[in-house]
Short mmCIF file of C-alpha atoms in Angstrom, two decimals:
data_model
loop_
_atom_site.label_atom_id
_atom_site.label_comp_id
_atom_site.label_asym_id
_atom_site.label_seq_id
_atom_site.Cartn_x
_atom_site.Cartn_y
_atom_site.Cartn_z
CA UNK A 1108 104.76 106.97 160.18
CA UNK A 1109 103.75 107.63 157.05
CA UNK A 1110 105.99 109.38 154.12
CA UNK A 1111 105.28 112.10 151.13
CA UNK A 1112 108.37 113.02 149.32
CA UNK A 1113 109.13 114.90 146.59
CA UNK A 1114 111.33 114.38 143.52
CA UNK A 1115 112.88 118.03 142.94
CA UNK A 1116 113.42 120.52 145.18
CA UNK A 1117 113.46 123.02 142.67
CA UNK A 1118 111.49 123.42 139.30
CA UNK A 1119 112.60 126.32 136.92
CA UNK A 1120 110.26 126.81 133.91
CA UNK A 1121 109.65 129.79 131.21
CA UNK A 1122 106.49 131.49 131.58
CA UNK A 1123 103.87 130.24 128.79
CA UNK A 1124 105.44 126.45 129.26
CA UNK A 1125 103.25 123.76 131.05
CA UNK A 1126 105.34 122.88 134.41
CA UNK A 1127 105.04 118.98 136.07
CA UNK A 1128 105.84 118.76 139.90
CA UNK A 1129 105.85 115.44 141.18
CA UNK A 1130 105.37 113.55 144.58
CA UNK A 1131 106.01 110.13 145.80
CA UNK A 1132 103.51 108.93 148.41
CA UNK A 1133 104.09 105.78 150.61
CA UNK A 1134 100.75 104.72 151.95
CA UNK A 1135 98.54 102.97 149.23
CA UNK A 1136 95.40 103.39 151.99
CA UNK A 1137 95.13 106.85 152.03
CA UNK A 1138 92.05 108.32 151.01
CA UNK A 1139 92.54 111.67 149.48
CA UNK A 1140 95.53 113.48 147.91
CA UNK A 1141 95.47 117.02 148.01
CA UNK A 1142 98.43 120.13 146.22
CA UNK A 1143 99.22 123.41 147.94
CA UNK A 1144 100.21 126.44 146.80
CA UNK A 1145 102.34 128.23 149.03
CA UNK A 1146 103.58 131.86 148.63
CA UNK A 1147 106.19 133.77 150.24
CA UNK A 1148 104.91 134.90 153.57
CA UNK A 1149 101.32 132.98 153.36
CA UNK A 1150 99.90 129.86 154.63
CA UNK A 1151 99.70 127.42 152.31
CA UNK A 1152 96.75 127.46 150.03
CA UNK A 1153 94.29 124.62 148.66
CA UNK A 1154 94.92 123.68 144.73
CA UNK A 1155 93.35 120.64 143.80
CA UNK A 1156 92.78 117.25 145.66
CA UNK A 1157 92.04 113.42 144.27
CA UNK A 1158 89.93 110.67 145.89
CA UNK A 1159 92.17 107.64 145.69
CA UNK A 1160 89.81 105.83 143.78
CA UNK A 1161 90.56 108.35 140.90
CA UNK A 1162 93.61 108.96 138.43
CA UNK A 1163 92.87 112.29 137.08
CA UNK A 1164 91.39 115.32 137.80
CA UNK A 1165 90.98 118.49 136.13
CA UNK A 1166 91.01 122.10 137.47
CA UNK A 1167 91.33 125.40 135.96
CA UNK A 1168 94.53 125.15 134.36
CA UNK A 1169 95.66 122.57 136.65
CA UNK A 1170 95.52 119.00 136.30
CA UNK A 1171 96.41 115.81 138.92
CA UNK A 1172 97.43 112.50 138.15
CA UNK A 1173 97.43 109.76 140.49
CA UNK A 1174 99.22 106.55 139.94
CA UNK A 1175 98.51 104.46 142.66
CA UNK A 1176 100.65 101.17 140.87
CA UNK A 1177 103.57 103.37 141.62
CA UNK A 1178 102.39 105.75 144.19
CA UNK A 1179 103.04 108.58 142.50
CA UNK A 1180 100.99 111.95 142.24
CA UNK A 1181 102.05 114.65 139.78
CA UNK A 1182 100.62 118.02 139.55
CA UNK A 1183 100.52 119.65 136.08
CA UNK A 1184 100.23 123.82 135.52
CA UNK A 1185 98.90 124.91 132.00
CA UNK A 1186 100.64 127.86 130.43
CA UNK A 1187 102.40 128.66 134.25
CA UNK A 1188 101.98 132.67 134.86
CA UNK A 1189 104.52 134.21 137.05
CA UNK A 1190 101.80 134.45 139.33
CA UNK A 1191 102.35 130.58 139.60
CA UNK A 1192 105.89 131.10 141.41
CA UNK A 1193 105.13 129.39 144.93
CA UNK A 1194 106.33 126.25 146.68
CA UNK A 1195 103.95 123.51 146.01
CA UNK A 1196 103.09 120.83 148.33
CA UNK A 1197 101.40 117.48 148.11
CA UNK A 1198 99.93 116.03 151.11
CA UNK A 1199 97.85 112.75 151.60
CA UNK A 1200 95.19 112.18 154.12
CA UNK A 1201 95.18 108.79 155.43
CA UNK A 1202 92.65 107.20 157.17
CA UNK A 1203 90.16 110.44 157.23
CA UNK A 1204 92.11 110.94 160.01
CA UNK A 1205 95.89 112.86 159.25
CA UNK A 1206 97.44 114.76 156.95
CA UNK A 1207 101.09 113.75 155.91
CA UNK A 1208 103.02 116.51 153.91
CA UNK A 1209 105.70 116.31 151.46
CA UNK A 1210 108.84 118.75 151.59
CA UNK A 1211 107.61 120.89 148.98
CA UNK A 1212 108.77 121.84 145.30
CA UNK A 1213 110.00 125.56 144.44
CA UNK A 1214 108.21 126.54 141.21
CA UNK A 1215 110.34 129.54 139.59
CA UNK A 1216 108.82 130.88 136.49
CA UNK A 1217 111.12 132.66 134.08
CA UNK A 1218 109.97 135.70 132.41
CA UNK B 1272 83.64 134.83 154.26
CA UNK B 1273 86.68 135.51 156.47
CA UNK B 1274 89.34 133.51 156.24
CA UNK B 1275 91.58 131.91 158.50
CA UNK B 1276 93.33 134.42 160.88
CA UNK B 1277 95.93 133.59 163.29
CA UNK B 1278 97.61 136.06 166.04
CA UNK B 1279 99.97 137.51 166.80
CA UNK B 1280 101.64 137.32 162.68
CA UNK B 1281 105.32 137.30 164.33
CA UNK B 1282 106.44 136.64 167.95
CA UNK B 1283 109.95 136.93 169.47
CA UNK B 1284 110.99 135.03 172.88
CA UNK B 1285 113.79 133.96 174.69
CA UNK B 1286 114.63 130.20 175.89
CA UNK B 1287 112.80 128.93 178.88
CA UNK B 1288 109.83 131.37 178.04
CA UNK B 1289 106.24 130.27 177.17
CA UNK B 1290 104.16 131.57 174.46
CA UNK B 1291 100.47 131.22 173.22
CA UNK B 1292 99.42 131.47 169.74
CA UNK B 1293 95.70 132.15 168.44
CA UNK B 1294 93.68 130.75 165.74
CA UNK B 1295 90.12 131.44 164.46
CA UNK B 1296 88.68 129.21 162.27
CA UNK B 1297 86.39 130.12 158.95
CA UNK B 1298 82.86 130.69 160.18
CA UNK B 1299 81.27 127.74 160.31
CA UNK B 1300 84.47 125.13 160.52
CA UNK B 1301 84.49 123.51 163.67
CA UNK B 1302 87.75 121.68 162.97
CA UNK B 1303 91.17 123.36 163.65
CA UNK B 1304 94.50 121.36 162.96
CA UNK B 1305 97.92 122.58 163.96
CA UNK B 1306 101.14 122.46 162.18
CA UNK B 1307 104.67 123.23 162.50
CA UNK B 1308 106.79 124.12 159.17
CA UNK B 1309 110.62 124.62 159.59
CA UNK B 1310 112.77 124.52 156.61
CA UNK B 1311 114.55 120.95 157.49
CA UNK B 1312 111.62 118.99 158.61
CA UNK B 1313 108.97 121.07 156.30
CA UNK B 1314 105.00 120.89 157.79
CA UNK B 1315 104.36 118.45 161.02
CA UNK B 1316 101.37 117.81 162.31
CA UNK B 1317 100.71 119.34 165.89
CA UNK B 1318 97.20 118.48 166.91
CA UNK B 1319 93.45 118.71 165.33
CA UNK B 1320 90.65 119.69 167.97
CA UNK B 1321 87.23 119.31 166.94
CA UNK B 1322 84.02 120.34 168.86
CA UNK B 1323 86.76 121.13 172.16
CA UNK B 1324 88.32 117.75 171.88
CA UNK B 1325 91.81 116.84 170.75
CA UNK B 1326 91.23 114.08 168.31
CA UNK B 1327 94.41 113.54 166.92
CA UNK B 1328 98.01 114.45 167.82
CA UNK B 1329 101.24 114.11 166.27
CA UNK B 1330 105.02 113.45 167.74
CA UNK B 1331 105.73 116.59 169.38
CA UNK B 1332 106.61 116.49 173.20
CA UNK B 1333 104.36 117.61 176.09
CA UNK B 1334 105.64 121.00 175.94
CA UNK B 1335 103.44 121.47 172.73
CA UNK B 1336 99.73 121.74 174.09
CA UNK B 1337 96.49 123.14 172.34
CA UNK B 1338 92.80 124.10 173.33
CA UNK B 1339 89.56 124.53 171.36
CA UNK B 1340 86.93 126.86 172.75
CA UNK B 1341 83.01 126.51 172.28
CA UNK B 1342 83.11 129.04 169.43
CA UNK B 1343 85.57 126.61 167.77
CA UNK B 1344 88.71 129.37 168.46
CA UNK B 1345 91.68 127.60 169.23
CA UNK B 1346 95.33 128.19 170.83
CA UNK B 1347 98.16 126.38 171.29
CA UNK B 1348 100.86 126.80 173.75
CA UNK B 1349 104.27 126.17 173.82
CA UNK B 1350 106.13 125.91 177.05
CA UNK B 1351 109.67 125.96 178.12
CA UNK B 1352 110.98 127.15 174.47
CA UNK B 1353 114.05 125.82 173.00
CA UNK B 1354 115.88 127.34 170.26
CA UNK B 1355 114.33 124.64 168.11
CA UNK B 1356 110.97 125.63 168.34
CA UNK B 1357 111.75 128.56 165.91
CA UNK B 1358 109.21 128.26 163.24
CA UNK B 1359 105.82 129.19 161.65
CA UNK B 1360 103.18 128.08 163.30
CA UNK B 1361 99.90 127.73 160.76
CA UNK B 1362 96.55 126.66 161.62
CA UNK B 1363 93.83 124.77 159.49
CA UNK B 1364 90.22 124.83 159.75
CA UNK B 1365 87.88 122.62 158.25
CA UNK B 1366 84.16 121.59 158.51
CA UNK B 1367 84.69 118.26 160.54
CA UNK B 1368 87.62 116.37 161.30
CA UNK B 1369 89.15 114.23 158.48
CA UNK B 1370 87.46 116.88 156.05
CA UNK B 1371 90.15 116.51 152.84
CA UNK B 1372 89.45 120.00 152.55
CA UNK B 1373 91.17 122.17 155.16
CA UNK B 1374 91.89 125.94 154.60
CA UNK B 1375 95.02 127.57 156.53
CA UNK B 1376 95.40 130.94 157.80
CA UNK B 1377 99.04 132.70 157.82
CA UNK B 1378 100.53 131.40 160.45
CA UNK B 1379 102.88 132.91 163.56
CA UNK B 1380 106.38 133.17 162.72
CA UNK B 1381 107.76 132.30 166.09
CA UNK B 1382 111.43 133.41 166.57
CA UNK B 1383 113.29 131.95 169.86
CA UNK B 1384 116.50 133.42 171.20
#
């Protein structure tokens, strides 16, 4: 099967700093890569996605970078806020068919 | 537009029992996927339904089954429950199969004792 993994299980940042959450994937043929945010007691929430033919995509305070050479995906959150505290998952959509999720990184924002 | 709803939100069952979970997708969405989330395994894909047909299936035993109705609502059933089935069961809906934008419900927390 395919595997999507995260480098760090927990990331602590100071409020106002930028956060970078990393993800490694194994299938170079995946079509889309997606980041989700999951707050305690809630289901995952779609944040941003990037198609496999792109290198960078920006949203509101978030940027996703895709490095296909090393099969690496990152999520950058600018000016991290306490409300950003959550678990973040990367996922890959393979063959427009199945999603494979990483194990998640817990982001802890310190006031 | 209302989000994905799942019922019940919490459930406690004993080993050997069976359970049925329900998911109502976002209006207009015809694809429903089910996932199991545990601390040890993370999010694992169970199956996906589109137009009342199972389109994809993950690597779970036959005790896990599902179905979808003509109004796109979906149910999943787990028979002969085991302790290891304790998990958060999430459903996600999207317009069509393979859509990269899927929206999750809050989940059903199943505890098997």
